Amino acid sequence: MLKGLMMDYPLTTQHFIDRATTLFARKEIVTKVGPNTERLTYGEWGRRVNQLANALKRLGVGRGDRVGTLAWNNTRHLEAYLAVPSMGAVLHTLNLRLPLDQLAYIINHAEDKVIIVDGTAAPINCVTLLEKIKDKLTTVKHFIITSGAQTTLSPALAYEDLLKAESDNHAWPKLDENEAGALCYTSGTTGNPKGALYSHRALVLHSFMEAMSDGLGLAERDVVMPVVPMFHANAWGLAYTATMVGAKQVFPGPHLTGPDLLGLIQSEKVTVTAGVPTIWLGILAELDKNPGKYDISSLRAMPVGGAAAPRAMIEAYEKKYHVPILHAWGMTELTPVGTISQLKSYMQDLPEDKRFEYRSKQGTAVTGIELRGVDEEGNAVPWDGKTMGELEVRGPWVVKEYYKMEGSSDRFHNGWFRTGDVVTIDDEGFISITDRTKDLVKSGGEWISSIDLENAIMGHPKVLEAAVIALPHAKWQERPLALVVAKPDFKGQITKQEIYDLIGTKFNKLWLPDDIVFIDAVPKTSVGKFDKKVLRDQFKDFKLPE
């Protein structure tokens, strides 16, 4: 076989650091800190990245070791984003919205050696979360706190003190592009969360795609504000791509209200910002409530994913505020972007209604990703926009197995990843997600496991059966409704509050059902399983409390 005569030049995150600090050293990275903003240039940031790598090495972090981050979107989190993988370790972003038992599970499963903890005072305090589970953590040797929060974590080290003691030069090792660079866990939709371990090659190729004009078109001239959390599928890759191209980055920290985000868009002249529909519905309400108060004319694109974006929202942003929403779809297992709804050139002249019909779909596969829908026998379904099939994908940034679960998952099928989403694909290649193969609730961009809620409710001594279904919700897209059957001896003798008291200690507030309805029996299928399609039909007109 004749081989190409190419240089041995591995695709690694080290190139992102080098490019940003040499070509764009004067560009800014901005973080909202309370009422103020903290500003750093790429040049200053690069020196701190070197110091962090030196500090971690001094603490014993070596090639392949996992370093966790439990943090909001901010500059220090970005320092870890590049320092950890570039030194040969693995960045493990920890979801601060996970139930505590799942948070402890993924820290132990990943065998995190060090955790960098955000000390920012916020509605969800990262230090407090870890203090609650510290006795369950079996592998963590050091906790590094990014600000001066008091803590019972031990041994706890101050982030800034560590950096000050280190040189701002670091000898980066030569890495193989197939070495692991980052680790992100799913939200634990069924059972424990599953780990997606990303290679450097996957991270770099994904960034190349996002920089393409038919990807997100990110460029040096952009001002990028990831509202999607950096712990959620690596902020959809935006922080890596923005660093690679030298774009100015703006981080909101824990300040995610409409006025906070709109204030940043206006003051920093943000051009690209991304997040789940819940965020943008809230911002839309703020804009409508205060006409003329905010200038968002700098925005050229708002990628939206994590849940289906309502067509009415897409139309409102474009018609009222001249901001195009880019509907997208992805998964943790895809690093994460798989499709983007970019209109083709000849679609620009279609009637307005038809254009919005396409833009409300999840779009076409991005460069590097192949997709198909398959029926129950595994046969590809036609691209006719009508025939439904389970979405399967493959590509250079799609995982081939879960971390430390080799050969134990049914999510992989003849070289394809089974997404669990049911779709139609039209003759232009646009996918539209129509259903889910598992009974999950997607609320505000987060998956809520109906099975976990059911099991917890059925742990009550007065409960015989419980089924949880998803109902549409104007703000959160979907919210859970719990349908409960009391044991015969306790009919009429159990209250909703008793159930909330039980499950309220197991799940965060987002997971709790919006309502609980007592029924006589849960309908069953022929094999004795809960028949949720019957329940969904029975309660399709049920109104959740405000």
Coordinates of C-alpha atoms in Angstrom, one line a residue, residues 232-462:
H232 CA -22.2 19.6 29.8
A233 CA -20.5 17.8 26.9
N234 CA -17.6 20.2 27.0
A235 CA -19.8 23.3 26.3
W236 CA -20.5 21.7 22.9
G237 CA -16.9 22.2 22.1
L238 CA -17.2 26.0 21.9
A239 CA -14.4 26.8 24.4
Y240 CA -11.9 24.6 22.5
T241 CA -12.9 26.0 19.1
A242 CA -13.0 29.6 20.2
T243 CA -9.5 29.2 21.7
M244 CA -8.2 27.6 18.5
V245 CA -9.4 30.4 16.3
G246 CA -8.5 33.2 18.7
A247 CA -12.0 34.5 19.3
K248 CA -12.7 36.7 22.3
Q249 CA -14.5 34.6 24.9
V250 CA -17.1 35.8 27.4
F251 CA -18.1 33.6 30.4
P252 CA -21.2 34.3 32.5
G253 CA -20.1 32.3 35.5
P254 CA -23.2 31.4 37.6
H255 CA -25.0 34.6 36.4
L256 CA -27.6 33.1 34.0
T257 CA -30.6 35.5 34.4
G258 CA -32.0 37.3 31.4
P259 CA -30.7 40.7 32.4
D260 CA -27.2 39.3 33.2
L261 CA -26.8 37.5 29.9
L262 CA -28.4 40.3 27.8
G263 CA -26.1 42.8 29.6
L264 CA -23.0 40.8 28.6
I265 CA -24.2 40.5 25.0
Q266 CA -24.7 44.2 24.8
S267 CA -21.5 45.3 26.7
E268 CA -19.1 42.8 25.1
K269 CA -20.8 42.8 21.7
V270 CA -21.2 39.0 21.6
T271 CA -21.6 37.5 18.2
V272 CA -22.2 33.8 19.0
T273 CA -23.9 32.4 22.1
A274 CA -25.2 28.9 22.7
G275 CA -27.5 27.2 25.1
V276 CA -30.6 25.1 25.7
P277 CA -34.1 26.4 24.7
T278 CA -35.1 27.2 28.3
I279 CA -32.4 29.9 28.5
W280 CA -33.5 31.5 25.3
L281 CA -37.2 31.4 26.2
G282 CA -36.3 33.3 29.3
I283 CA -34.3 35.9 27.4
L284 CA -37.0 36.2 24.8
A285 CA -39.5 37.0 27.6
E286 CA -37.0 39.6 29.0
L287 CA -36.6 41.3 25.6
D288 CA -40.4 41.4 25.1
K289 CA -40.9 42.8 28.5
N290 CA -38.4 45.6 28.0
P291 CA -38.5 46.7 24.4
G292 CA -35.6 48.8 23.4
K293 CA -33.7 48.3 26.6
Y294 CA -31.1 45.9 25.2
D295 CA -29.0 46.1 22.1
I296 CA -28.4 42.6 20.8
S297 CA -27.6 43.6 17.2
S298 CA -24.1 42.2 17.5
L299 CA -25.5 38.6 17.5
R300 CA -25.0 36.7 14.2
A301 CA -26.0 33.3 15.4
M302 CA -27.5 31.5 18.4
P303 CA -26.9 27.7 18.3
V304 CA -29.6 25.9 20.3
G305 CA -29.6 22.3 21.3
G306 CA -30.1 20.0 24.3
A307 CA -33.9 19.9 23.5
A308 CA -36.1 20.7 20.6
A309 CA -36.3 24.5 20.0
P310 CA -40.0 25.6 19.6
R311 CA -40.6 26.9 16.1
A312 CA -42.4 29.9 17.6
M313 CA -39.2 30.8 19.4
I314 CA -37.1 30.5 16.3
E315 CA -39.5 32.8 14.4
A316 CA -39.8 35.3 17.2
Y317 CA -36.0 35.8 17.5
E318 CA -35.6 36.3 13.7
K319 CA -38.7 38.4 13.1
K320 CA -38.5 40.6 16.1
Y321 CA -34.8 40.8 16.8
H322 CA -33.1 39.7 13.6
V323 CA -31.2 37.0 15.4
P324 CA -31.0 33.6 13.5
I325 CA -31.2 30.5 15.7
L326 CA -29.2 27.6 14.6
H327 CA -31.1 24.5 15.6
A328 CA -28.6 21.7 16.4
W329 CA -28.5 18.2 17.8
G330 CA -25.8 16.2 19.5
M331 CA -25.0 13.9 22.4
T332 CA -22.3 13.5 25.0
E333 CA -21.1 10.4 23.0
L334 CA -20.6 12.7 19.9
T335 CA -18.2 15.2 21.5
P336 CA -21.0 16.4 21.1
V337 CA -22.3 18.0 17.8
G338 CA -23.9 15.8 15.2
T339 CA -26.2 17.9 13.1
I340 CA -26.9 21.6 12.5
S341 CA -29.8 23.1 10.7
Q342 CA -28.2 25.3 8.1
L343 CA -30.3 26.1 5.1
K344 CA -28.8 25.2 1.7
S345 CA -28.2 28.0 -0.8
Y346 CA -31.3 27.2 -2.9
M347 CA -33.5 27.1 0.2
Q348 CA -33.0 30.8 0.9
D349 CA -35.6 31.7 -1.7
L350 CA -38.2 29.3 -0.4
P351 CA -41.4 30.8 1.1
E352 CA -41.0 31.9 4.6
D353 CA -43.2 29.1 6.1
K354 CA -41.1 26.5 4.3
R355 CA -37.8 28.0 5.5
F356 CA -38.9 28.0 9.1
E357 CA -40.1 24.4 8.7
Y358 CA -36.6 23.4 7.8
R359 CA -35.0 25.5 10.5
S360 CA -37.2 24.0 13.2
K361 CA -35.8 20.5 12.3
Q362 CA -32.5 19.4 13.9
G363 CA -30.7 19.7 10.5
T364 CA -28.2 17.8 8.5
A365 CA -25.2 15.8 9.5
V366 CA -22.1 18.0 10.0
T367 CA -18.9 17.3 8.0
G368 CA -17.4 14.2 9.5
I369 CA -20.6 12.6 10.7
E370 CA -22.7 10.0 8.9
L371 CA -26.2 9.2 10.0
R372 CA -29.1 6.9 9.2
G373 CA -32.4 5.8 10.6
V374 CA -33.0 2.1 11.1
D375 CA -36.1 0.0 11.8
E376 CA -36.5 -2.7 14.4
E377 CA -34.7 -5.2 12.2
G378 CA -31.7 -2.9 11.8
N379 CA -32.5 -2.0 8.2
A380 CA -32.0 1.6 7.0
V381 CA -35.3 3.5 6.5
P382 CA -35.9 5.7 3.5
W383 CA -35.2 9.4 3.5
D384 CA -38.8 10.4 2.8
G385 CA -39.5 12.6 5.8
K386 CA -42.2 10.2 7.0
T387 CA -40.7 6.8 7.9
M388 CA -39.5 6.7 11.4
G389 CA -36.4 4.9 12.6
E390 CA -33.9 4.9 15.4
L391 CA -31.1 7.4 14.6
E392 CA -27.6 5.8 14.3
V393 CA -24.4 7.8 13.7
R394 CA -20.7 7.2 13.1
G395 CA -17.7 9.4 12.7
P396 CA -14.2 10.4 14.0
W397 CA -15.6 12.0 17.1
V398 CA -18.2 9.4 18.0
V399 CA -17.3 7.0 20.8
K400 CA -16.9 3.3 20.0
E401 CA -17.6 2.1 23.5
Y402 CA -18.2 3.5 27.0
Y403 CA -15.4 4.1 29.4
K404 CA -14.6 1.0 31.5
M405 CA -17.7 -0.7 30.1
E406 CA -16.1 -2.7 27.2
G407 CA -18.5 -5.0 25.5
S408 CA -21.3 -4.3 28.0
S409 CA -23.5 -1.9 26.1
D410 CA -26.1 -2.5 23.4
R411 CA -25.7 1.1 22.1
F412 CA -23.3 0.0 19.4
H413 CA -24.5 -1.7 16.3
N414 CA -22.2 -2.9 13.4
G415 CA -19.9 0.1 13.8
W416 CA -22.8 2.6 14.4
F417 CA -23.8 4.3 17.6
R418 CA -27.4 3.9 18.5
T419 CA -28.6 7.2 19.8
G420 CA -31.9 6.1 21.3
D421 CA -33.7 8.9 19.4
V422 CA -36.4 8.1 16.9
V423 CA -36.3 10.3 13.8
T424 CA -37.5 10.9 10.3
I425 CA -35.0 12.0 7.6
D426 CA -36.3 14.0 4.6
D427 CA -34.9 13.9 1.0
E428 CA -32.6 16.9 1.8
G429 CA -31.0 15.0 4.7
F430 CA -32.7 17.0 7.5
I431 CA -33.5 15.0 10.6
S432 CA -36.5 15.6 12.8
I433 CA -36.6 13.9 16.2
T434 CA -40.1 12.5 16.8
D435 CA -39.8 10.3 19.9
R436 CA -37.4 8.6 22.2
T437 CA -36.8 4.9 22.6
K438 CA -36.6 5.3 26.4
D439 CA -39.1 7.0 28.6
L440 CA -36.9 10.0 29.5
V441 CA -38.0 13.5 30.5
K442 CA -36.0 16.3 29.0
S443 CA -36.3 19.4 31.0
G444 CA -34.2 22.6 30.5
G445 CA -31.6 20.7 28.5
E446 CA -31.2 18.0 31.2
W447 CA -32.3 14.4 31.1
I448 CA -34.5 13.2 33.9
S449 CA -34.8 9.5 34.4
S450 CA -38.4 8.4 34.9
I451 CA -37.2 5.0 36.1
D452 CA -35.1 6.5 38.9
L453 CA -38.0 8.6 40.0
E454 CA -40.4 5.6 39.8
N455 CA -38.1 3.4 41.9
A456 CA -37.7 6.1 44.5
I457 CA -41.4 6.6 44.8
M458 CA -42.1 2.9 45.0
G459 CA -39.7 2.9 48.0
H460 CA -42.4 4.5 50.0
P461 CA -44.1 1.9 52.3
K462 CA -47.6 3.0 51.2

